[in-house]
Amino acid sequence: MDQKNCKPKNSDEMNSNQKDLSRRDISQKYSLLKEIDFYLVTDSGLSKKGTLSDVKEAVEAGCKIIQYREKNKSTKKMIDEASEIKRICGGKAIFLVNDRIDVALAVDANGVHIGQNDMPIETAKKLLGQNKIIGLTVHNVDEAIEAEKSGADYVGLGSIFDTATKKDAGKGIGPVRIKDVKNAIRIPVVAIGGINKENCRTVIENGADSLVAISAIVCSGNVKKEIREFINIIQEVKSSSSP
């Protein structure tokens, strides 16, 4: 064996390679986020067919981002369910866990979505690593600007319309506010709260990159069909507004 070819890399070379890998991971992360349109947030309390069925149908429908949100199950049950969701998502959809960074770490999810009163983004990044996606819930322009400064990869803006799905959502801010937030930041804006097929056009027209419709999806008898219809509307509006 040629000993010259077996020389270990020095620390500078190793650090350089790690930085290159990190940059590729981060670049891939942002390219994935640019492709999102419909965003599924699970809700086992409302679901007619169960969370795993909803996720399977969502991925089959072409949904590119899934958030596992569960408030009432044990950690073990959440990890088991999250592992199966990750398997279903495969390389077809981004898989995020709501709030529970421990669960996200346990199953090596693509990232997390956190709220204003949850763990600071800086701390979450230290635990998860730079190549993981972190979304933050915001309610106005100031919170959105701060989220971007702190390192959020996207913001979840809401509640856009009045909603009963989330008890602490507050009164809807209206779709026009989406434009204000979109103009203030560069990261993607995901609209959430009271959105359905009747009002989703105005949400995208005002600048949302993606949207969440929980009740309209998980309470339906055909999750795949409903999501496909949302995706068609979103893509139609985006294509018609493209220069």
Short mmCIF file of N, CA and C in Angstrom, two decimals, residues 173-239:
data_model
loop_
_atom_site.label_atom_id
_atom_site.label_comp_id
_atom_site.label_asym_id
_atom_site.label_seq_id
_atom_site.Cartn_x
_atom_site.Cartn_y
_atom_site.Cartn_z
N ILE A 173 -55.79 38.15 11.99
CA ILE A 173 -55.15 39.42 11.61
C ILE A 173 -55.53 39.85 10.20
N GLY A 174 -56.11 38.95 9.41
CA GLY A 174 -56.50 39.27 8.05
C GLY A 174 -55.39 39.01 7.04
N PRO A 175 -55.74 38.64 5.82
CA PRO A 175 -54.73 38.27 4.81
C PRO A 175 -53.85 39.42 4.35
N VAL A 176 -54.33 40.66 4.44
CA VAL A 176 -53.52 41.81 3.99
C VAL A 176 -52.23 41.92 4.80
N ARG A 177 -52.25 41.50 6.06
CA ARG A 177 -51.07 41.57 6.92
C ARG A 177 -49.94 40.65 6.42
N ILE A 178 -50.30 39.65 5.65
CA ILE A 178 -49.28 38.75 5.11
C ILE A 178 -48.31 39.54 4.25
N LYS A 179 -48.84 40.45 3.44
CA LYS A 179 -48.00 41.25 2.55
C LYS A 179 -46.99 42.08 3.33
N ASP A 180 -47.44 42.64 4.46
CA ASP A 180 -46.54 43.45 5.30
C ASP A 180 -45.36 42.61 5.80
N VAL A 181 -45.67 41.40 6.26
CA VAL A 181 -44.64 40.51 6.78
C VAL A 181 -43.73 40.05 5.64
N LYS A 182 -44.31 39.67 4.52
CA LYS A 182 -43.53 39.18 3.38
C LYS A 182 -42.55 40.25 2.89
N ASN A 183 -42.97 41.50 2.91
CA ASN A 183 -42.11 42.59 2.45
C ASN A 183 -41.00 42.92 3.44
N ALA A 184 -41.16 42.47 4.70
CA ALA A 184 -40.20 42.83 5.75
C ALA A 184 -39.09 41.80 5.93
N ILE A 185 -39.29 40.57 5.42
CA ILE A 185 -38.30 39.50 5.62
C ILE A 185 -38.03 38.76 4.31
N ARG A 186 -36.95 37.97 4.30
CA ARG A 186 -36.58 37.22 3.09
C ARG A 186 -36.92 35.74 3.20
N ILE A 187 -37.11 35.24 4.42
CA ILE A 187 -37.40 33.81 4.60
C ILE A 187 -38.88 33.53 4.27
N PRO A 188 -39.22 32.27 3.97
CA PRO A 188 -40.60 31.93 3.60
C PRO A 188 -41.62 32.24 4.71
N VAL A 189 -42.82 32.57 4.26
CA VAL A 189 -43.94 32.85 5.17
C VAL A 189 -45.01 31.79 4.96
N VAL A 190 -45.34 31.08 6.04
CA VAL A 190 -46.40 30.07 6.01
C VAL A 190 -47.59 30.63 6.76
N ALA A 191 -48.72 30.75 6.09
CA ALA A 191 -49.94 31.30 6.71
C ALA A 191 -50.74 30.19 7.37
N ILE A 192 -51.31 30.51 8.53
CA ILE A 192 -52.09 29.51 9.27
C ILE A 192 -53.25 30.19 10.01
N GLY A 193 -54.32 29.45 10.18
CA GLY A 193 -55.44 29.93 10.99
C GLY A 193 -56.70 30.21 10.20
N GLY A 194 -57.68 29.32 10.30
CA GLY A 194 -58.98 29.54 9.68
C GLY A 194 -58.98 29.49 8.17
N ILE A 195 -57.97 28.89 7.57
CA ILE A 195 -57.86 28.87 6.11
C ILE A 195 -58.62 27.68 5.52
N ASN A 196 -59.36 27.95 4.45
CA ASN A 196 -60.09 26.89 3.75
C ASN A 196 -60.02 27.16 2.25
N LYS A 197 -60.66 26.32 1.46
CA LYS A 197 -60.56 26.48 0.00
C LYS A 197 -61.26 27.74 -0.50
N GLU A 198 -62.18 28.27 0.30
CA GLU A 198 -62.88 29.47 -0.11
C GLU A 198 -62.05 30.73 0.07
N ASN A 199 -61.15 30.74 1.05
CA ASN A 199 -60.37 31.96 1.31
C ASN A 199 -58.86 31.81 1.05
N CYS A 200 -58.43 30.63 0.61
CA CYS A 200 -56.99 30.41 0.48
C CYS A 200 -56.36 31.19 -0.67
N ARG A 201 -57.14 31.53 -1.69
CA ARG A 201 -56.58 32.29 -2.81
C ARG A 201 -56.03 33.64 -2.35
N THR A 202 -56.79 34.32 -1.53
CA THR A 202 -56.35 35.64 -1.08
C THR A 202 -55.11 35.55 -0.18
N VAL A 203 -54.94 34.42 0.49
CA VAL A 203 -53.76 34.19 1.32
C VAL A 203 -52.50 34.13 0.46
N ILE A 204 -52.55 33.38 -0.64
CA ILE A 204 -51.41 33.28 -1.55
C ILE A 204 -51.22 34.58 -2.34
N GLU A 205 -52.31 35.19 -2.74
CA GLU A 205 -52.23 36.46 -3.48
C GLU A 205 -51.54 37.55 -2.68
N ASN A 206 -51.66 37.47 -1.37
CA ASN A 206 -51.03 38.47 -0.50
C ASN A 206 -49.61 38.11 -0.10
N GLY A 207 -49.07 37.04 -0.68
CA GLY A 207 -47.65 36.77 -0.52
C GLY A 207 -47.23 35.55 0.27
N ALA A 208 -48.17 34.79 0.82
CA ALA A 208 -47.77 33.58 1.56
C ALA A 208 -47.12 32.58 0.62
N ASP A 209 -46.01 31.99 1.06
CA ASP A 209 -45.34 30.96 0.26
C ASP A 209 -46.03 29.62 0.40
N SER A 210 -46.69 29.43 1.54
CA SER A 210 -47.33 28.16 1.84
C SER A 210 -48.46 28.44 2.82
N LEU A 211 -49.33 27.45 3.00
CA LEU A 211 -50.42 27.64 3.96
C LEU A 211 -50.78 26.34 4.65
N VAL A 212 -51.36 26.50 5.83
CA VAL A 212 -51.83 25.38 6.64
C VAL A 212 -53.35 25.46 6.74
N ALA A 213 -54.01 24.35 6.53
CA ALA A 213 -55.46 24.27 6.74
C ALA A 213 -55.71 22.97 7.50
N ILE A 214 -55.88 23.07 8.80
CA ILE A 214 -55.97 21.85 9.61
C ILE A 214 -57.37 21.22 9.53
N SER A 215 -58.38 21.95 9.98
CA SER A 215 -59.73 21.39 10.02
C SER A 215 -60.21 20.97 8.64
N ALA A 216 -59.92 21.80 7.64
CA ALA A 216 -60.38 21.52 6.28
C ALA A 216 -59.81 20.22 5.74
N ILE A 217 -58.70 19.78 6.30
CA ILE A 217 -58.06 18.55 5.83
C ILE A 217 -58.38 17.35 6.71
N VAL A 218 -57.98 17.42 7.99
CA VAL A 218 -58.07 16.22 8.84
C VAL A 218 -59.50 15.86 9.22
N CYS A 219 -60.41 16.82 9.10
CA CYS A 219 -61.82 16.51 9.39
C CYS A 219 -62.56 15.97 8.17
N SER A 220 -61.87 15.95 7.04
CA SER A 220 -62.52 15.48 5.81
C SER A 220 -62.43 13.97 5.72
N GLY A 221 -63.22 13.41 4.82
CA GLY A 221 -63.20 11.96 4.62
C GLY A 221 -62.18 11.53 3.60
N ASN A 222 -61.59 12.51 2.88
CA ASN A 222 -60.63 12.19 1.82
C ASN A 222 -59.49 13.20 1.85
N VAL A 223 -58.52 12.93 2.71
CA VAL A 223 -57.40 13.85 2.91
C VAL A 223 -56.62 14.06 1.62
N LYS A 224 -56.38 12.99 0.89
CA LYS A 224 -55.59 13.09 -0.35
C LYS A 224 -56.27 14.02 -1.36
N LYS A 225 -57.54 13.84 -1.54
CA LYS A 225 -58.30 14.67 -2.50
C LYS A 225 -58.28 16.14 -2.08
N GLU A 226 -58.53 16.39 -0.79
CA GLU A 226 -58.57 17.77 -0.31
C GLU A 226 -57.22 18.47 -0.48
N ILE A 227 -56.14 17.78 -0.16
CA ILE A 227 -54.82 18.39 -0.28
C ILE A 227 -54.47 18.64 -1.73
N ARG A 228 -54.81 17.71 -2.61
CA ARG A 228 -54.55 17.91 -4.03
C ARG A 228 -55.27 19.15 -4.54
N GLU A 229 -56.49 19.36 -4.07
CA GLU A 229 -57.25 20.54 -4.50
C GLU A 229 -56.60 21.82 -3.97
N PHE A 230 -56.13 21.80 -2.73
CA PHE A 230 -55.42 22.96 -2.19
C PHE A 230 -54.15 23.24 -2.99
N ILE A 231 -53.38 22.19 -3.27
CA ILE A 231 -52.12 22.36 -4.02
C ILE A 231 -52.40 22.94 -5.41
N ASN A 232 -53.46 22.47 -6.06
CA ASN A 232 -53.80 22.99 -7.38
C ASN A 232 -54.13 24.47 -7.34
N ILE A 233 -54.89 24.87 -6.31
CA ILE A 233 -55.25 26.29 -6.16
C ILE A 233 -54.00 27.13 -5.90
N ILE A 234 -53.17 26.66 -4.98
CA ILE A 234 -51.94 27.41 -4.63
C ILE A 234 -51.05 27.58 -5.86
N GLN A 235 -50.83 26.49 -6.59
CA GLN A 235 -49.95 26.56 -7.75
C GLN A 235 -50.54 27.42 -8.86
N GLU A 236 -51.85 27.38 -8.99
CA GLU A 236 -52.53 28.21 -9.99
C GLU A 236 -52.34 29.69 -9.69
N VAL A 237 -52.54 30.07 -8.42
CA VAL A 237 -52.39 31.47 -8.03
C VAL A 237 -50.93 31.91 -8.18
N LYS A 238 -49.99 31.06 -7.76
CA LYS A 238 -48.57 31.41 -7.88
C LYS A 238 -48.15 31.59 -9.34
N SER A 239 -48.62 30.69 -10.20
CA SER A 239 -48.24 30.78 -11.61
C SER A 239 -48.85 32.00 -12.29
#
